[in-house]
mmCIF file of C-alpha atoms in Angstrom:
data_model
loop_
_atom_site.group_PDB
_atom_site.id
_atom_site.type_symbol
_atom_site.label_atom_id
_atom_site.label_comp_id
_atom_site.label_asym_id
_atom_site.label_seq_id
_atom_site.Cartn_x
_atom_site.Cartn_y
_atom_site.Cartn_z
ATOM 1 C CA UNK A 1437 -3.793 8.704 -49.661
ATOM 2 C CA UNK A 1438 -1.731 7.674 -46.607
ATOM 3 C CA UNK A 1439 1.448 5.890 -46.992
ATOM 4 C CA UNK A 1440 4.053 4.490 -44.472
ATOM 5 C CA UNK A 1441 8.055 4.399 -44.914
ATOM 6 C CA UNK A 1442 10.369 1.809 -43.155
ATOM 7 C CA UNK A 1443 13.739 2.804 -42.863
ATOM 8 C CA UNK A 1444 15.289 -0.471 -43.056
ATOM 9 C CA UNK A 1445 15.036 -3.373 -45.236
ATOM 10 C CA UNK A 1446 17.402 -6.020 -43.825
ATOM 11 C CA UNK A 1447 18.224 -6.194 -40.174
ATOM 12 C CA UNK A 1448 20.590 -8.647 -38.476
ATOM 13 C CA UNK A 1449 20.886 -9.245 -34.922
ATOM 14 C CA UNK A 1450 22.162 -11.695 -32.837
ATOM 15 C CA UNK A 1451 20.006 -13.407 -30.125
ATOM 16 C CA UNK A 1452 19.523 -11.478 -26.875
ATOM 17 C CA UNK A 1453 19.571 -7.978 -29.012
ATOM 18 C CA UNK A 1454 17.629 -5.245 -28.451
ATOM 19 C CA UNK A 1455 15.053 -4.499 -31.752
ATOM 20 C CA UNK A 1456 13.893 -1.398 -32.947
ATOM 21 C CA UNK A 1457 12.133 -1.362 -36.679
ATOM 22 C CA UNK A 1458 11.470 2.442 -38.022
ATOM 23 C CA UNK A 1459 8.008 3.654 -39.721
ATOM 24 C CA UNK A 1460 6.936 6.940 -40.328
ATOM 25 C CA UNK A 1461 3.557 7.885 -41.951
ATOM 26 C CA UNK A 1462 2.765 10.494 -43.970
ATOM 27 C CA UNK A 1463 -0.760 11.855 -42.727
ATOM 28 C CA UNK A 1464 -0.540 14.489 -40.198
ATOM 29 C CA UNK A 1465 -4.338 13.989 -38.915
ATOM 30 C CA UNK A 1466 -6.056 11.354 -37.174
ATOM 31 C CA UNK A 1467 -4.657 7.602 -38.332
ATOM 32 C CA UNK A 1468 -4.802 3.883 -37.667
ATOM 33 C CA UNK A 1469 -1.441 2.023 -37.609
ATOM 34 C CA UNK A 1470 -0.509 -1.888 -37.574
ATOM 35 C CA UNK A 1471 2.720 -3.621 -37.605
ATOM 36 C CA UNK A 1472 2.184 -7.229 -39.298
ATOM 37 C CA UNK A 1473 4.625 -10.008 -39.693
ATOM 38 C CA UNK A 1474 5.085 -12.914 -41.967
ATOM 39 C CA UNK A 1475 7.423 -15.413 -40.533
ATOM 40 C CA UNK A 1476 9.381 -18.005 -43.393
ATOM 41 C CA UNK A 1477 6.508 -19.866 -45.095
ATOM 42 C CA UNK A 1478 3.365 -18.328 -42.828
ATOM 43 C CA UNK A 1479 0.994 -15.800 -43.018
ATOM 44 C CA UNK A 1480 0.519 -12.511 -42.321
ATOM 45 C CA UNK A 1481 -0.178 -12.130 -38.604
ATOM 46 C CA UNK A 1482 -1.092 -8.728 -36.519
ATOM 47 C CA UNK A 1483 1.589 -8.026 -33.945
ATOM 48 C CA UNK A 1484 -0.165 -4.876 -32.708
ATOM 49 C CA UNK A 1485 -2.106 -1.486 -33.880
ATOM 50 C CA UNK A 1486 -2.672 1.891 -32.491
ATOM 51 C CA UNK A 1487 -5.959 3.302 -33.092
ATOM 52 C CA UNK A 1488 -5.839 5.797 -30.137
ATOM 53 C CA UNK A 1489 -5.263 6.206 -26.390
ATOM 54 C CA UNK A 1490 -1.938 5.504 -24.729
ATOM 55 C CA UNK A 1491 0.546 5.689 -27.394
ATOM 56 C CA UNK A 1492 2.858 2.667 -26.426
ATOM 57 C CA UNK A 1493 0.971 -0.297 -27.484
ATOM 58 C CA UNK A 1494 2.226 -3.686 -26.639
ATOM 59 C CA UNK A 1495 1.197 -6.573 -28.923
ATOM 60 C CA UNK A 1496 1.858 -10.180 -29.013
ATOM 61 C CA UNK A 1497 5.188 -12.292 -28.467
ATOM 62 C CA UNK A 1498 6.946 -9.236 -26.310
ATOM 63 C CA UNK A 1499 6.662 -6.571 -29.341
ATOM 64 C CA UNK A 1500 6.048 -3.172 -28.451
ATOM 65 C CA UNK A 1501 5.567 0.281 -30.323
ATOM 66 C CA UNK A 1502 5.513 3.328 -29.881
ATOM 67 C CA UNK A 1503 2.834 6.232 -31.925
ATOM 68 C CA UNK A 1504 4.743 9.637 -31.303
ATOM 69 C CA UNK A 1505 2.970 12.145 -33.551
ATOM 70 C CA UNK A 1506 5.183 14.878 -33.528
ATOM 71 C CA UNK A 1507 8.033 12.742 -35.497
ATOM 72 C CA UNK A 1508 5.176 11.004 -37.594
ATOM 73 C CA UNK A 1509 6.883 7.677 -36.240
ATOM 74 C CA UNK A 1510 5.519 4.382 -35.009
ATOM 75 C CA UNK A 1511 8.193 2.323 -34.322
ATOM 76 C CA UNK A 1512 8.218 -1.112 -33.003
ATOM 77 C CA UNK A 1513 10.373 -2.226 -30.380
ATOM 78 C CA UNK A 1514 11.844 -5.813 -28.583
ATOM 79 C CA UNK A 1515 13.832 -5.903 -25.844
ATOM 80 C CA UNK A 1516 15.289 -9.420 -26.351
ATOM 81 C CA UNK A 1517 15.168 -11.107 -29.162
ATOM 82 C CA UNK A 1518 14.819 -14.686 -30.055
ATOM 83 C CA UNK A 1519 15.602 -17.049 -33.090
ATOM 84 C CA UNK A 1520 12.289 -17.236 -33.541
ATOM 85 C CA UNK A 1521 12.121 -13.824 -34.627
ATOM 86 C CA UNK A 1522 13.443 -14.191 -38.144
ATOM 87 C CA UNK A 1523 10.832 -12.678 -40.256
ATOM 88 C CA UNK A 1524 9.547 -10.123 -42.714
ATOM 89 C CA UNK A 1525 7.763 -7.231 -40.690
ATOM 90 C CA UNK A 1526 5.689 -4.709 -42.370
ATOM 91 C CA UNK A 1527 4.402 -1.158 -41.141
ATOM 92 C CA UNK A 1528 0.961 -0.563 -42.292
ATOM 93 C CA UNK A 1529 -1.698 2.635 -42.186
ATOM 94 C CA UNK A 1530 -5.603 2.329 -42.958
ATOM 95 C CA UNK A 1531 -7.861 4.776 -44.293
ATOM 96 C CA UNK A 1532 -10.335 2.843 -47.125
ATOM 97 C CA UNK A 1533 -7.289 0.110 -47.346
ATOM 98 C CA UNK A 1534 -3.989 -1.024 -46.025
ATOM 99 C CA UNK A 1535 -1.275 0.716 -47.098
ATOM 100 C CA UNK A 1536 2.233 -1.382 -46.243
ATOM 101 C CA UNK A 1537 5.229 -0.250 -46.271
ATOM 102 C CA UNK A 1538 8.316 -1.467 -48.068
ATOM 103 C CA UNK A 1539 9.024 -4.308 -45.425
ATOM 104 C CA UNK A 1540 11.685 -5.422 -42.860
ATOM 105 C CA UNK A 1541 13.414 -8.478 -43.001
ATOM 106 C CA UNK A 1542 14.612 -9.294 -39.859
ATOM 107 C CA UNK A 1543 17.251 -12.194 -39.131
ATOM 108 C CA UNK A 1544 18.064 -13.899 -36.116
ATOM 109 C CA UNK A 1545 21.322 -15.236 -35.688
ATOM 110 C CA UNK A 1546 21.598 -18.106 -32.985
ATOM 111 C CA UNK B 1404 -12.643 -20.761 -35.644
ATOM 112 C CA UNK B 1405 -11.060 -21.465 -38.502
ATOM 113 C CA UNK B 1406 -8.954 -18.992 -40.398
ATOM 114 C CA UNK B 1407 -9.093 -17.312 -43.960
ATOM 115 C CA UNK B 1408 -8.772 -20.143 -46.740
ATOM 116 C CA UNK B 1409 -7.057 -19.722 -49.877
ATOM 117 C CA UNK B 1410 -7.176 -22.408 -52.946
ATOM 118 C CA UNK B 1411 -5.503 -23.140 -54.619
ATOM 119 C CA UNK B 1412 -2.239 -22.586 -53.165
ATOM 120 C CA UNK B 1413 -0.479 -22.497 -55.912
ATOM 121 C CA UNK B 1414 -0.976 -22.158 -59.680
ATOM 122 C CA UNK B 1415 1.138 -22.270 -62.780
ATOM 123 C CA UNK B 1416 -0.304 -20.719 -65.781
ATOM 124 C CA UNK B 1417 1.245 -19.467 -69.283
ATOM 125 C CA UNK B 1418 0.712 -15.709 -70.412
ATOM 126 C CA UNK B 1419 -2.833 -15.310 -71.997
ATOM 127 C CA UNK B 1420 -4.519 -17.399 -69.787
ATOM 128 C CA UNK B 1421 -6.972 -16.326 -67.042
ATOM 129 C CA UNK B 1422 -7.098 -17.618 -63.774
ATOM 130 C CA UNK B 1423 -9.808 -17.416 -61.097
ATOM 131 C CA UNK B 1424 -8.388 -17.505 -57.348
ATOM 132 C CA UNK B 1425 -10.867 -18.309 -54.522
ATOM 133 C CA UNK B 1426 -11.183 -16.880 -50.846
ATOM 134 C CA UNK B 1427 -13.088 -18.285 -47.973
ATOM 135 C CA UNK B 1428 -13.313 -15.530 -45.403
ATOM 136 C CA UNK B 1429 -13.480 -16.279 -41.397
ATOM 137 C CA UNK B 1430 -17.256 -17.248 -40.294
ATOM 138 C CA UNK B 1431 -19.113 -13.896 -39.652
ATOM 139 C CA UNK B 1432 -16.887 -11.803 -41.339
ATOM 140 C CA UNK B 1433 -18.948 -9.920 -44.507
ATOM 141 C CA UNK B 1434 -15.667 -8.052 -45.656
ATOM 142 C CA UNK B 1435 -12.968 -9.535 -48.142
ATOM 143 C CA UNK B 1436 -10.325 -7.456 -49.723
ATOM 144 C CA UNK B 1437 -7.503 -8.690 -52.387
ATOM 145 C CA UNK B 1438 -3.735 -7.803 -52.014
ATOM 146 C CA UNK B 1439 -0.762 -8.417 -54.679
ATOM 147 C CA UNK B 1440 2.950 -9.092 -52.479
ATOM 148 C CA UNK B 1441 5.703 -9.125 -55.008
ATOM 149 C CA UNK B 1442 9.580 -8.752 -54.391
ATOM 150 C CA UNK B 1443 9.556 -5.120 -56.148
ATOM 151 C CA UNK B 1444 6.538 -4.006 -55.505
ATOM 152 C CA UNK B 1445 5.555 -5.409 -51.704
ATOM 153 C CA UNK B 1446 2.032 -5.538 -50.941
ATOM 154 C CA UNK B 1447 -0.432 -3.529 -52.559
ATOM 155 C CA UNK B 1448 -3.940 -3.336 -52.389
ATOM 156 C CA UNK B 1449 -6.256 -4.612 -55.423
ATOM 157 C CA UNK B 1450 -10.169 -4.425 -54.272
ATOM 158 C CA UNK B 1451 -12.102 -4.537 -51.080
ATOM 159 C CA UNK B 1452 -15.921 -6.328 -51.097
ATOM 160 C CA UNK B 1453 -18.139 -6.259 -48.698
ATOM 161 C CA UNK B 1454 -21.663 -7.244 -48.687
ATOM 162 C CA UNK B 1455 -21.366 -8.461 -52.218
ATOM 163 C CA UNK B 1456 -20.210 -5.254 -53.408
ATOM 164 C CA UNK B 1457 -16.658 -3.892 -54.310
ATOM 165 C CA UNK B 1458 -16.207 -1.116 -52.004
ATOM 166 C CA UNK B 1459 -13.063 -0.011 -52.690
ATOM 167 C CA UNK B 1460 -10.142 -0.309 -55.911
ATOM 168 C CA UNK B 1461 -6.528 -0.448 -56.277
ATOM 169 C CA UNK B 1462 -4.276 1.014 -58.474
ATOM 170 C CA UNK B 1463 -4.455 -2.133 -61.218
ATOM 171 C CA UNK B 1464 -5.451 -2.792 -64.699
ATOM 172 C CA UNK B 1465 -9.005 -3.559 -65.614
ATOM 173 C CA UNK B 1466 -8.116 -7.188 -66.224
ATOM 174 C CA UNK B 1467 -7.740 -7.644 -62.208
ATOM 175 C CA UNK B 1468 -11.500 -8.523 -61.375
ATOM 176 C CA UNK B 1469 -13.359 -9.944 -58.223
ATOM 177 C CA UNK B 1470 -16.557 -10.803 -56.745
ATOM 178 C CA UNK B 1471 -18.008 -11.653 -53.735
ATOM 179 C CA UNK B 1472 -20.774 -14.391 -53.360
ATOM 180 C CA UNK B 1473 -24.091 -14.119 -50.519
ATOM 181 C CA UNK B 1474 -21.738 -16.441 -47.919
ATOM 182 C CA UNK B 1475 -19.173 -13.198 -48.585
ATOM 183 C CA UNK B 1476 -16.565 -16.084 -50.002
ATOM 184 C CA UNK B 1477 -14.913 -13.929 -53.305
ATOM 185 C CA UNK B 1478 -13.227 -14.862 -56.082
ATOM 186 C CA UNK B 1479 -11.001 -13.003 -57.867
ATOM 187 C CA UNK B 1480 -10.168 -12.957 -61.545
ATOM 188 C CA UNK B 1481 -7.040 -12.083 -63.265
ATOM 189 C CA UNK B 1482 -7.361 -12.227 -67.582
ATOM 190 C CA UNK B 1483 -5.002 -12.104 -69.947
ATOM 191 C CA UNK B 1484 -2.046 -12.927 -67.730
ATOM 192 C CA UNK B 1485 1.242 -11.399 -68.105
ATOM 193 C CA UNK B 1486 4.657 -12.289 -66.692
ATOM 194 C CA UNK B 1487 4.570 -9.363 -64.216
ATOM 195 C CA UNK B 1488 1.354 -11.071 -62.461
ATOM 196 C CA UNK B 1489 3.585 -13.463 -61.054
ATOM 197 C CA UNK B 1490 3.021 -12.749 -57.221
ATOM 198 C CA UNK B 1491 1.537 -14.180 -54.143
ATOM 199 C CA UNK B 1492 -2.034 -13.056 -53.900
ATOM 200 C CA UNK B 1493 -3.261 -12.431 -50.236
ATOM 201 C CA UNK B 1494 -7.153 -12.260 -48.917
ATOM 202 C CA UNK B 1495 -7.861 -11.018 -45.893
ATOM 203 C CA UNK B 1496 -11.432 -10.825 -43.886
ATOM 204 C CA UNK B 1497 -12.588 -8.442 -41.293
ATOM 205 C CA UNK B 1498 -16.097 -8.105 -39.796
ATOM 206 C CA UNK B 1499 -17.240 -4.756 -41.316
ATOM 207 C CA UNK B 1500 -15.467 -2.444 -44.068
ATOM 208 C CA UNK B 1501 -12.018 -1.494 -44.050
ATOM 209 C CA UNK B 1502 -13.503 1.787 -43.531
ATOM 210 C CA UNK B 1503 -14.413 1.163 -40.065
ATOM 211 C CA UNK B 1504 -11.068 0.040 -39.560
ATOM 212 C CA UNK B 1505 -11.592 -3.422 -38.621
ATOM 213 C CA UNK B 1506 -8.727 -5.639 -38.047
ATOM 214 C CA UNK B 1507 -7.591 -7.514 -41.017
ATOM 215 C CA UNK B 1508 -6.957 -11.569 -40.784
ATOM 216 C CA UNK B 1509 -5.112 -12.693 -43.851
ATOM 217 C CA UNK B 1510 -5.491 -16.089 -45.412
ATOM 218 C CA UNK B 1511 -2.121 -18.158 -46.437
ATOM 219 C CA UNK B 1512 -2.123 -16.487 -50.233
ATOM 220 C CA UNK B 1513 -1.659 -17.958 -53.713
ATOM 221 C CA UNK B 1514 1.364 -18.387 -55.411
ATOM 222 C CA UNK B 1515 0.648 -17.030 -58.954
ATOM 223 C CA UNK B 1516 3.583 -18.420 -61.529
ATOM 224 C CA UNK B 1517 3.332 -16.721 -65.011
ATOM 225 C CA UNK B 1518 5.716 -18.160 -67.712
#
């Protein structure tokens, strides 16, 4: 079965930072990759995914990431970030089901 | 269009007991599959339906059960409860299988409480 690994599971930034959030999958053939995010108290919304074609994908509220299949990574990306960001963000690979990984929580500092 | 509904929101039941949670998918979509998020475990996948029939399993006892209903709404069934089914259950709808990798909308969950 595929699988996903995120590097990090608590990240704190200050507002203004740059973001990066690590996942590498396992499956070295043809896969379908999300990054999610569950802010405080929400529920689990699609930032982006990466089915094929141009590798950097850009997704909703400025996120970015980036499929590189050599390094098995997909790693998502903000240039700026906001308060607003605080969340949990979660790496995720389908074949029959999602597969999530571990989780990121991310917080903002003002 | 209104989003994946969950109810209840949250429950508090005492081991032994069996508890039925309910999912109302997004209009149109004919796929519903059943995820367990817990602090040590994160989010893993319990069953997949789809046209009234369960498509696809998890990795969980048979006491985790589900079903899906002709207006694809499911329900899912958890029996004998124990203290380590304490978790937030998530649904989440997509327009065809997960094998055709549709995109999956999630619905706001249900806070199981086992004591």
């Amino acid at each position: 079965a595929q699988s996903v690994s995120q590097h990090n599971h608590h990240v704190i930034l200050s507002e203004a930072a740059s973001l990066e959030l690590g996942c590498n999958y396992s499956y070295g053939g043809t896969v379908n990759l999300f990054w999610y995010v569950q802010y405080p108290g929400q529920h689990l919304q699609l930032l982006l995914k990466y089915f094929s074609g141009d590798p950097l994908v850009k997704g909703i509220k400025g996120f970015e990431a980036e499929f590189i299949k050599s390094k098995f990574s997909f790693n998502l990306r903000k240039p700026s970030v906001q308060w607003s960001d605080t969340a949990e963000y979660f790496c995720a690979v389908i074949d029959y089901k999602l597969s999530f990984g571990a989780g990121t929580t991310v917080t903002v500092r003002a | 269009k209104a989003g994946v509904t969950q109810t209840p929101r949250y429950l508090i039941k005492t081991r032994g007991q069996q508890v039925t949670l309910s999912c109302s998918p997004i209009s149109g979509h004919r796929s519903v599959s059943w995820y367990q998020q817990t602090p040590g475990q994160g989010l893993q996948f319990l069953f997949e339906y789809f046209s009234e029939t369960q498509r696809n399993k998890g990795n969980f006892p048979g006491r985790f059960s589900g079903r899906q209903f002709s207006n694809s709404r499911s329900e899912m069934n958890v029996s004998t409860l124990e203290l380590g089914d304490s978790a937030l259950y998530l649904c989440a709808s997509s327009l065809g299988s997960s094998a055709s990798y549709n995109e999956q909308f999630f619905g706001p969950g249900t806070r199981l409480t086992v004591l």
